[in-house]
Short mmCIF file of C-alpha atoms in Angstrom, two decimals:
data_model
loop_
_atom_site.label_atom_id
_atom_site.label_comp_id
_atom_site.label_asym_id
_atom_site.label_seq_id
_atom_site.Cartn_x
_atom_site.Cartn_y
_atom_site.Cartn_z
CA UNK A 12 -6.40 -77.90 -25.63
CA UNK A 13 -5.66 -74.71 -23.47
CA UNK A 14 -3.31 -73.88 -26.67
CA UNK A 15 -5.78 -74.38 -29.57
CA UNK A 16 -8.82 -72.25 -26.88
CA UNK A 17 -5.78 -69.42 -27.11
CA UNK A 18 -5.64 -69.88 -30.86
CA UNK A 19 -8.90 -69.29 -31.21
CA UNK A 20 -8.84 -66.12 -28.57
CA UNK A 21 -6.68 -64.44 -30.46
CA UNK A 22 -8.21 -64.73 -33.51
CA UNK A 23 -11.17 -63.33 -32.69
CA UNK A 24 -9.29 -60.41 -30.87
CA UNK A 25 -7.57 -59.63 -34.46
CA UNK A 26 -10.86 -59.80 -36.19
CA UNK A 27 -12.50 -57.44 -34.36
CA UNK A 28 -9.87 -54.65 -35.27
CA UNK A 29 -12.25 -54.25 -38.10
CA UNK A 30 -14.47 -52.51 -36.23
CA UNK A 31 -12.34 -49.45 -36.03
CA UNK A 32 -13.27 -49.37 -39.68
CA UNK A 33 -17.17 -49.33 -39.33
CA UNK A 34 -17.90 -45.44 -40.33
CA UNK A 35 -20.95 -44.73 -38.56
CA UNK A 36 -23.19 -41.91 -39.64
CA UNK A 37 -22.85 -39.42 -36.44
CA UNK A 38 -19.77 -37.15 -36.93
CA UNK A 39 -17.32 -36.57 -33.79
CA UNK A 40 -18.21 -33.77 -31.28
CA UNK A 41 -16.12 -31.48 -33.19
CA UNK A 42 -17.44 -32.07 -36.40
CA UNK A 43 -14.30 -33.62 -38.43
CA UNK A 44 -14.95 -36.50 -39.17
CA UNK A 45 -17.50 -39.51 -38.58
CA UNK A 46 -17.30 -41.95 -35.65
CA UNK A 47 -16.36 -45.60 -36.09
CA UNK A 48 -18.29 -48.21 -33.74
CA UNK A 49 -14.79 -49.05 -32.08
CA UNK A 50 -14.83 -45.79 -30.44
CA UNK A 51 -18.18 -45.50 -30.04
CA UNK A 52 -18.15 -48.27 -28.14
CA UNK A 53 -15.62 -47.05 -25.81
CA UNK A 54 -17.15 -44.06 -25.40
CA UNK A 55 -20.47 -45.63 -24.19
CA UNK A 56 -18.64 -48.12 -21.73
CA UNK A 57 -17.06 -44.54 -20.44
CA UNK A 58 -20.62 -43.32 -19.86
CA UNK A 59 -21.57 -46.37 -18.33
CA UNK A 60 -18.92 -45.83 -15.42
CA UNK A 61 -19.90 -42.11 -15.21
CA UNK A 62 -23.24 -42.24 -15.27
CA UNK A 63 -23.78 -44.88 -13.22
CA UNK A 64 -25.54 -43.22 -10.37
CA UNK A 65 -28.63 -42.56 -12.92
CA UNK A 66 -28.95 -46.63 -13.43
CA UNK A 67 -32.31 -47.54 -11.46
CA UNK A 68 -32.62 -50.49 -9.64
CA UNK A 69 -31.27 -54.06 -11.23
CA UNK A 70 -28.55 -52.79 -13.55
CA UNK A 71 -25.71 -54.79 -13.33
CA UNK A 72 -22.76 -52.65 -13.94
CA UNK A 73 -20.12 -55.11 -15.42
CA UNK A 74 -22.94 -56.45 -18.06
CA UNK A 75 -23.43 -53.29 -18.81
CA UNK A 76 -19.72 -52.16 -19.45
CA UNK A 77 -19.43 -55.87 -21.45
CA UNK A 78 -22.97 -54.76 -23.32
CA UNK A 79 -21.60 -51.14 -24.23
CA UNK A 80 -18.23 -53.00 -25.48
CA UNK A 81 -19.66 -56.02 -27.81
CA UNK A 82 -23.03 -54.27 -28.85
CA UNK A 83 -21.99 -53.25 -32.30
CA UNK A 84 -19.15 -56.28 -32.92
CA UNK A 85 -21.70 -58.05 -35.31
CA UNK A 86 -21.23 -54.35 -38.08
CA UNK A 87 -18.12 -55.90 -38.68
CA UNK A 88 -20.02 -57.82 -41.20
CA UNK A 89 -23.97 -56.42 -41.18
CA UNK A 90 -22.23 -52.91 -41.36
CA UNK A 91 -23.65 -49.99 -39.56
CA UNK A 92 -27.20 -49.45 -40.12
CA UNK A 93 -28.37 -45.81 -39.83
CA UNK A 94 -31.03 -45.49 -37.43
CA UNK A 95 -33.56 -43.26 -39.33
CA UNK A 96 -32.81 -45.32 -42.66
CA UNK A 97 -35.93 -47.21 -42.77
CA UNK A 98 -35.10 -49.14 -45.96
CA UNK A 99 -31.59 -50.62 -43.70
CA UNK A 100 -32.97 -51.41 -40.92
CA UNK A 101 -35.85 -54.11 -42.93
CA UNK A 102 -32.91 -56.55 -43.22
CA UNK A 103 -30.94 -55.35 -40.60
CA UNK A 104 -32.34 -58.14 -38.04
CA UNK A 105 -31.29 -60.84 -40.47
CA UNK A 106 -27.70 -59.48 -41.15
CA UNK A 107 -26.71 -59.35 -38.02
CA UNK A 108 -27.92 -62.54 -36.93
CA UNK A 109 -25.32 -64.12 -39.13
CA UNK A 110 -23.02 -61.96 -38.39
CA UNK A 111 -23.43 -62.94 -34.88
CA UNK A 112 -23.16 -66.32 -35.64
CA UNK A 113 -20.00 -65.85 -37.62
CA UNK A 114 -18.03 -63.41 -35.03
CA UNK A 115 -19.08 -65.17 -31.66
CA UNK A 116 -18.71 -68.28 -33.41
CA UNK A 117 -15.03 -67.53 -33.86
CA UNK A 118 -14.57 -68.55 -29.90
CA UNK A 119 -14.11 -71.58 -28.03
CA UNK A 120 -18.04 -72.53 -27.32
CA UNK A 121 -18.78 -71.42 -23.93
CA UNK A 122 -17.06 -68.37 -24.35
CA UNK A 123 -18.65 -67.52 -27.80
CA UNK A 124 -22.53 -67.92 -25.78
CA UNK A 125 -21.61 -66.06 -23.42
CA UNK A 126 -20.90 -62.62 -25.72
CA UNK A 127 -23.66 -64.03 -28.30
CA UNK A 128 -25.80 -64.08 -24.78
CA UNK A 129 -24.72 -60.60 -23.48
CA UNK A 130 -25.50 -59.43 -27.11
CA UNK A 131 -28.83 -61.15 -27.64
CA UNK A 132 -29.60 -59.42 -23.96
CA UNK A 133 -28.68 -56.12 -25.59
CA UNK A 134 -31.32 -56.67 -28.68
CA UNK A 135 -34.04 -58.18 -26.83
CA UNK A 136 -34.19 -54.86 -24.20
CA UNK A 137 -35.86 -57.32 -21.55
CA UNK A 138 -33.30 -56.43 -18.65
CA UNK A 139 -32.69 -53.23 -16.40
CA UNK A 140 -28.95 -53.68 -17.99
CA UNK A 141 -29.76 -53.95 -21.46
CA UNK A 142 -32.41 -50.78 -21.02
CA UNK A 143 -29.98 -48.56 -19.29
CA UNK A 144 -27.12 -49.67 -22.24
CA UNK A 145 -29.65 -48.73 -24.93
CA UNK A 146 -30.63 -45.29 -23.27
CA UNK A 147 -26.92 -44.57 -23.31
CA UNK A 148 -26.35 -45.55 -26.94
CA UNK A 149 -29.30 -42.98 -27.64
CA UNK A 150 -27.87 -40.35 -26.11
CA UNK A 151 -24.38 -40.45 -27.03
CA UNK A 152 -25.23 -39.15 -30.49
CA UNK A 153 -27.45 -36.72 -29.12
CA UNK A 154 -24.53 -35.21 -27.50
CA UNK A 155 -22.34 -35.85 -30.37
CA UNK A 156 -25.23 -33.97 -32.51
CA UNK A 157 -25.22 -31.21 -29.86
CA UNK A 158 -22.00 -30.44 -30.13
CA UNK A 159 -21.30 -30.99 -33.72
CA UNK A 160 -24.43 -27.71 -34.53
CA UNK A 161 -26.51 -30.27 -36.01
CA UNK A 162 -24.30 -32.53 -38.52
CA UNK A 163 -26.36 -35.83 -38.86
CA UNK A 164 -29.45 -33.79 -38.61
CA UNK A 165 -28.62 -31.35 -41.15
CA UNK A 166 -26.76 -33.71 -43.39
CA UNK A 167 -30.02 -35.76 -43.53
CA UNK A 168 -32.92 -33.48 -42.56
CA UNK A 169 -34.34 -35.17 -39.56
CA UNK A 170 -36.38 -32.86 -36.95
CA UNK A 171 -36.81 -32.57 -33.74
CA UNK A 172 -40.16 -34.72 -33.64
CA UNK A 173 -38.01 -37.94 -35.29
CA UNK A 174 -35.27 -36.68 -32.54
CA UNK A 175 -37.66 -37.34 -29.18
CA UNK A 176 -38.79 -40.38 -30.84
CA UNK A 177 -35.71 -41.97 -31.64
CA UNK A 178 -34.52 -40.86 -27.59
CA UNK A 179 -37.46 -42.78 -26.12
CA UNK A 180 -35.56 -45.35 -24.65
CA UNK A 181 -34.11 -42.87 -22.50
CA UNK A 182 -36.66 -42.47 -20.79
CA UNK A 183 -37.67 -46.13 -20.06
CA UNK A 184 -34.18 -47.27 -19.58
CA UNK A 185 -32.73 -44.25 -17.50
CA UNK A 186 -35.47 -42.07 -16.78
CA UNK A 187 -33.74 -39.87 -14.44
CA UNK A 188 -31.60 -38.47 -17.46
CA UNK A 189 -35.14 -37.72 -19.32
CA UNK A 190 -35.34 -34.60 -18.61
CA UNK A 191 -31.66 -34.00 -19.34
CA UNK A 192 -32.65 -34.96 -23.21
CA UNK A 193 -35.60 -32.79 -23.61
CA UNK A 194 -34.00 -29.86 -22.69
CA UNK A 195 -30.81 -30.44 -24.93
CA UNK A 196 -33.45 -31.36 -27.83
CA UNK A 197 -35.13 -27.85 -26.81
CA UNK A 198 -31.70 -26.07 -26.74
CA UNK A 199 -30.79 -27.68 -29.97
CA UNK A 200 -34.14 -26.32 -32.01
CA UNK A 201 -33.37 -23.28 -30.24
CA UNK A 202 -29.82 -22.57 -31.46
CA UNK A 203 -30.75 -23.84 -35.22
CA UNK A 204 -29.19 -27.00 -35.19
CA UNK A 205 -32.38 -28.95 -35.60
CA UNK A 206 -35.22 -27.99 -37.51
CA UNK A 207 -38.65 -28.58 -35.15
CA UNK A 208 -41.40 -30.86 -36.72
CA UNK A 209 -42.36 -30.28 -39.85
CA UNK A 210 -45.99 -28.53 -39.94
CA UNK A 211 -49.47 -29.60 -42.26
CA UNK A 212 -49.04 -27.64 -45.49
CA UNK A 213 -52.12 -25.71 -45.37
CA UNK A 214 -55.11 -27.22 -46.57
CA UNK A 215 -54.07 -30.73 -46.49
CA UNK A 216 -56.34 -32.63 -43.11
CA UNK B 17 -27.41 -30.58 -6.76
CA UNK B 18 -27.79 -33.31 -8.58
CA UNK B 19 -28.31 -31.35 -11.43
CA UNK B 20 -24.98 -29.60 -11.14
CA UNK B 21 -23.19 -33.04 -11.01
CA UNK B 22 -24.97 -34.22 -14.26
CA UNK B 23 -23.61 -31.47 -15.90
CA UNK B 24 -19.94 -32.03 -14.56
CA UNK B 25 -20.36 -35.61 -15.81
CA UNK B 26 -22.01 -34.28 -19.58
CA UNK B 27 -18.33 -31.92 -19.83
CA UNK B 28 -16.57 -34.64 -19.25
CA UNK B 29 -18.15 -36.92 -21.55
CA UNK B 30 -18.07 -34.19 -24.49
CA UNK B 31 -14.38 -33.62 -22.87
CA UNK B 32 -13.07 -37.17 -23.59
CA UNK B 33 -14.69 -37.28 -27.37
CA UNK B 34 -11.09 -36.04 -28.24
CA UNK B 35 -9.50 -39.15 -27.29
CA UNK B 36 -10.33 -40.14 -30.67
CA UNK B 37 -8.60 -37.74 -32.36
CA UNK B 38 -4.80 -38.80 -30.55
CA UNK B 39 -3.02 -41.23 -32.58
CA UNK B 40 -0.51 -43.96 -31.66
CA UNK B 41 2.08 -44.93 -33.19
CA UNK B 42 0.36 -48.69 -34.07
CA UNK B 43 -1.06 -49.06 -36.99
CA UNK B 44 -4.59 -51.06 -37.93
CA UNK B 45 -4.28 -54.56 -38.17
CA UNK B 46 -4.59 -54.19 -41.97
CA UNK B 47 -1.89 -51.01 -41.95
CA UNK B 48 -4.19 -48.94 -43.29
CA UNK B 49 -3.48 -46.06 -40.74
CA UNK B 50 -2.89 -45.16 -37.36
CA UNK B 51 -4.92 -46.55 -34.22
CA UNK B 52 -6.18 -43.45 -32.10
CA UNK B 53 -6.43 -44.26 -28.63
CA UNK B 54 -10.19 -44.34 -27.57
CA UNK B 55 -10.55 -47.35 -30.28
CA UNK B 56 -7.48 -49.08 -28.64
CA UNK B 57 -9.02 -48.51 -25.58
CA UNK B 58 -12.18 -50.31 -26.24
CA UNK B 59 -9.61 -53.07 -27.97
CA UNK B 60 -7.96 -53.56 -24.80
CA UNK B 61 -11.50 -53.98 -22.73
CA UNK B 62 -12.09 -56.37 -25.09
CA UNK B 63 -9.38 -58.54 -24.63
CA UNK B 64 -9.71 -58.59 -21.07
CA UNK B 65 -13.13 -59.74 -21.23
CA UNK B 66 -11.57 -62.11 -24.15
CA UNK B 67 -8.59 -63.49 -21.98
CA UNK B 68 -9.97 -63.57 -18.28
CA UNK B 69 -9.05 -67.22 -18.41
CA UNK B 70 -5.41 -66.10 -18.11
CA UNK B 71 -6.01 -63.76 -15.47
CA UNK B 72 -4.09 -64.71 -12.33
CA UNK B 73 -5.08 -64.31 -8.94
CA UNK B 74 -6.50 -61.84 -7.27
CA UNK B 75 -7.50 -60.42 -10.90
CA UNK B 76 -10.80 -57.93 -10.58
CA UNK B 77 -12.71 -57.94 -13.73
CA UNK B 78 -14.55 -55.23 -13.43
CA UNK B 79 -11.47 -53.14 -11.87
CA UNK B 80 -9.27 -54.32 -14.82
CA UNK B 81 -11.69 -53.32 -17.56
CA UNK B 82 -12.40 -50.09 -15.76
CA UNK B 83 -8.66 -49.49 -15.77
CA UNK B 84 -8.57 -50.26 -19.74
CA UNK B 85 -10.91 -48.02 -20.60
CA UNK B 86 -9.45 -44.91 -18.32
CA UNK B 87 -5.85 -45.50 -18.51
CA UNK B 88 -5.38 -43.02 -21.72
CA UNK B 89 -8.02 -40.46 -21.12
CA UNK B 90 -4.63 -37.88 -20.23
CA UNK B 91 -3.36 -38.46 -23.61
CA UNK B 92 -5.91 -35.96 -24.24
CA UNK B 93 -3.91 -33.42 -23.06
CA UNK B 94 -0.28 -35.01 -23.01
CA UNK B 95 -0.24 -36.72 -26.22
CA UNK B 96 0.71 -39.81 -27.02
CA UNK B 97 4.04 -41.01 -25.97
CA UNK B 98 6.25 -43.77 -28.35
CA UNK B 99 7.52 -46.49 -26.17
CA UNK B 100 10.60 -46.59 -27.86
CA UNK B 101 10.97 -42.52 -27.99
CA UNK B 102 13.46 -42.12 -24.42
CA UNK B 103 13.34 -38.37 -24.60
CA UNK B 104 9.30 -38.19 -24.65
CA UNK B 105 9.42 -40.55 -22.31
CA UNK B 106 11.72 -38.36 -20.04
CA UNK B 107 8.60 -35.94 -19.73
CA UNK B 108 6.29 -37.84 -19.93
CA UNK B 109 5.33 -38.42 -16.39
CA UNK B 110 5.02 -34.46 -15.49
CA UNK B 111 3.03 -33.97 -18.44
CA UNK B 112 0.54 -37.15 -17.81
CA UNK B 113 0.01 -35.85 -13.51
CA UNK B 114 -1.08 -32.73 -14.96
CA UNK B 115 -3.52 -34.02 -17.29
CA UNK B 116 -4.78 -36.60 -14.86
CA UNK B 117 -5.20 -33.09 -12.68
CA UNK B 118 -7.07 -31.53 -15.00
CA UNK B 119 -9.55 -34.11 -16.87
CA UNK B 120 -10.62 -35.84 -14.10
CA UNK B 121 -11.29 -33.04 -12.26
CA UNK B 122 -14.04 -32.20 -14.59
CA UNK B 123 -16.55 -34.55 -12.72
CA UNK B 124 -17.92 -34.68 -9.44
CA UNK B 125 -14.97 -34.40 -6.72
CA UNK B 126 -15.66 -38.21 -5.45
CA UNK B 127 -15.89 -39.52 -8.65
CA UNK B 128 -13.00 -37.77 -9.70
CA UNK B 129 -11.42 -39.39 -6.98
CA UNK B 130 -12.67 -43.31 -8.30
CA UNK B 131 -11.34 -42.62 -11.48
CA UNK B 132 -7.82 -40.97 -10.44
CA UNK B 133 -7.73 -43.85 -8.39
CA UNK B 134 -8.20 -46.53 -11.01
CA UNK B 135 -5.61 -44.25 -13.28
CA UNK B 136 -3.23 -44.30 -10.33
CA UNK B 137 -3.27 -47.84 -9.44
CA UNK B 138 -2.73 -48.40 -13.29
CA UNK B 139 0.44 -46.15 -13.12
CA UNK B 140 1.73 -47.96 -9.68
CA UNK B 141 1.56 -51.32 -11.13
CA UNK B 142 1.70 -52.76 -7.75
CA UNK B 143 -1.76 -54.81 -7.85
CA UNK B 144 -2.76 -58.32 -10.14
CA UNK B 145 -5.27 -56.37 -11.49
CA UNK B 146 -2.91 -53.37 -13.28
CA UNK B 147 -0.13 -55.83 -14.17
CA UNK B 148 -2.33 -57.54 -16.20
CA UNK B 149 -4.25 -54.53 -17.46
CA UNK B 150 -0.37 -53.37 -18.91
CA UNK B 151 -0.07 -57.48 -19.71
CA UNK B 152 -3.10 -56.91 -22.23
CA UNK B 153 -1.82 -53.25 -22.94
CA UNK B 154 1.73 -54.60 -24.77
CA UNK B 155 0.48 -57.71 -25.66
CA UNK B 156 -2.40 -55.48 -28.00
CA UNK B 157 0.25 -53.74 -30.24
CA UNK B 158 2.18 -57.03 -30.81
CA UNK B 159 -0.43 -58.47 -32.31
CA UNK B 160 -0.78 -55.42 -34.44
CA UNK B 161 2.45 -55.48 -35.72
CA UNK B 162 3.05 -59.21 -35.99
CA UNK B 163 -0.66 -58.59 -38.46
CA UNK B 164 0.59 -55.50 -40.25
CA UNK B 165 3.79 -57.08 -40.91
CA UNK B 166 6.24 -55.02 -38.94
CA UNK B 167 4.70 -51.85 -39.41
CA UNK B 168 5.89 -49.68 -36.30
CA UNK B 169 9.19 -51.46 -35.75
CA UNK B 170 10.22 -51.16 -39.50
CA UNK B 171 9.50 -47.55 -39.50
CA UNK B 172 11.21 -46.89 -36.48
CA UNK B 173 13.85 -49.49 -36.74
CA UNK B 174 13.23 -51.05 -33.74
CA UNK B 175 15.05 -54.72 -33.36
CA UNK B 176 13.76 -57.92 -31.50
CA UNK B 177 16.02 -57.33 -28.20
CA UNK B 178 13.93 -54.55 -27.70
CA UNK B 179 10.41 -55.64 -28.35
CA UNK B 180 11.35 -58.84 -26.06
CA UNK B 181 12.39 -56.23 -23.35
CA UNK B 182 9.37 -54.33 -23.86
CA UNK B 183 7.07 -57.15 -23.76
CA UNK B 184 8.08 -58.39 -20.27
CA UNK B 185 5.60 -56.98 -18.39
CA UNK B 186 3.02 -59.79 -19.87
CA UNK B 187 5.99 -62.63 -17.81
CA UNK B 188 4.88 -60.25 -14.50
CA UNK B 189 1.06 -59.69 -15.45
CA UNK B 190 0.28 -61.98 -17.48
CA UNK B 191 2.34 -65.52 -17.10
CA UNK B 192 0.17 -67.92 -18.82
CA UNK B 193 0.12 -65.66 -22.14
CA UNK B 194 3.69 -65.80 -21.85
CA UNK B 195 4.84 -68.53 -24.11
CA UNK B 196 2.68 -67.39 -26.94
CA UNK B 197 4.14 -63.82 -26.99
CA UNK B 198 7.65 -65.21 -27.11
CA UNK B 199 6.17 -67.44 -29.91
CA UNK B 200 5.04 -64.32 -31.58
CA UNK B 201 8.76 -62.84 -31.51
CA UNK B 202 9.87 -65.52 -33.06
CA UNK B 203 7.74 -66.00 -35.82
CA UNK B 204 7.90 -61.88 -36.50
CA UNK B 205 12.14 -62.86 -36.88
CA UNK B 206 11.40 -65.60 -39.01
CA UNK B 207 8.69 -64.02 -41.24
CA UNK B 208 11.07 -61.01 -41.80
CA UNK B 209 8.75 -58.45 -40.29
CA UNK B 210 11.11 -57.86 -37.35
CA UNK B 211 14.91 -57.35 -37.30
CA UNK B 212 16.97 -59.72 -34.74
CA UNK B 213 19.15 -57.76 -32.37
CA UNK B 214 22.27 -55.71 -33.96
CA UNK B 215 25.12 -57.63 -33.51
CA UNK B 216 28.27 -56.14 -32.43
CA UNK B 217 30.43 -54.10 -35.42
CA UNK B 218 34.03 -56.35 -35.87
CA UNK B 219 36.53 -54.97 -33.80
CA UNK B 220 34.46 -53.52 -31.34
CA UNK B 221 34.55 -54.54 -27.63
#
């Protein structure tokens, strides 16, 4: 029995090596090439340790950590969805679901609720841990974005109005970082690498 | 203050964004190129969430996956080292102190300190906790090449003797998963994906 739960251990740990070959959109903080969701997600479980003073109260740090690291396992088959793609992310619910179903479903049963549970925490943003998780997925690219002069936003024309929008959870999740974000967002539009909201054409209400 | 010691903690979060730019010598499961090390990072922190059930005693969870996600941020700045490469390896202790030195003395000087810690006890391998971290950590690229079909040891001519020797710190760290990776071995020998050991030349003492 132990033998057969192993069997079935392992071959979820060899499936997920596919992740490393999810291309998401943002490009790495030196611009040359775009991020894959395997070390994306290392890089959030990374922030989760350093940041961890800015968690308010009720964030449990290992579920966090876990969150960071399984978050994007079902884009192994739903793909990654790119967050201001608003035609993507209509189905985007639905793919994953199976996808979930599929991956999680690859372990023994109490072990495959228990990621399909950390992960349905993550979507559901109902918990201190799952808020604080999602406020650091937001501003990892933010950084990345930073750093890179502007690549996703350039490459795909998205201002600074989408950009506070799309960082709200920030606030909510860790709001002492809040202010952090606004002021790179301001320091971005300010250096060039993100155009500020688009303005009314004149005459148009 | 406070503000001071976000930004220590924003450098080094842009800092380590280049771990995903050093490449090991494993490939992908699928040989389709090399594995960088902040993606086999996050595959390691996966399979200790994965295989806690094999943990032994006095295992910390949240220690070990701490550990897995830290214990290659100096590769950054020391590179990656081949196992099987003895004069990289002669260095490669000098090289890895100063990096440790340098990158996690980016942040905040006491959680500098956590994190040298965690790197440190990692290094030691005295506790349950890093013996099985470096249980998970040679038990990851095994699987890899047993998957890719004998991709690093055929390019490097590497025979079974040695990936037996090199495996045995899973017997210390990890005893349970013991078995299996001796399975593994064999079945790499008797798929043809890894070379038995050389025997001795006629004639030769």
């Amino acid at each position: 029995m132990q033998n057969s739960q192993l069997m079935q251990q392992i071959q979820f740990i060899v499936e997920i090596d596919r992740l490393k070959q999810v291309l998401r959109q943002t490009l790495l903080m030196d611009g040359s090439r775009r991020e894959n969701s395997a070390e994306h997600s290392w890089h959030l479980a990374m922030m989760a340790i350093v940041l961890a003073d800015y968690a308010p109260a009720g964030v449990d740090m290992l579920r966090t950590i876990k969150m960071m690291l399984v978050h994007d396992v079902v884009e192994i088959d739903a793909g990654d969805t790119f967050c201001y793609d608003v035609q993507g992310n209509g189905d985007k619910t639905a793919r994953e679901l199976q996808a979930a179903d599929r991956l999680f479903g690859l372990l023994p049963i109490t072990q495959a609720a228990e990621l399909r549970h950390l992960w349905d925490e993550f979507e559901a943003q109902e918990t201190p841990s799952s808020r604080f998780a999602t406020a650091l997925d937001r501003l990892q690219p933010l950084l990345h974005n930073q750093h890179n002069k502007g690549g996703t936003w350039q490459l795909h024309g998205i201002t600074g109005d989408r950009v506070l929008q799309r960082m709200q959870p920030v606030e909510m999740g860790a709001p002492q970082l809040w202010p952090f974000v606004t002021q790179v967002i301001e320091d971005c539009i300010a250096a060039g690498y993100l155009n500020p909201a688009p303005t009314k054409p004149v005459g148009v209400e």
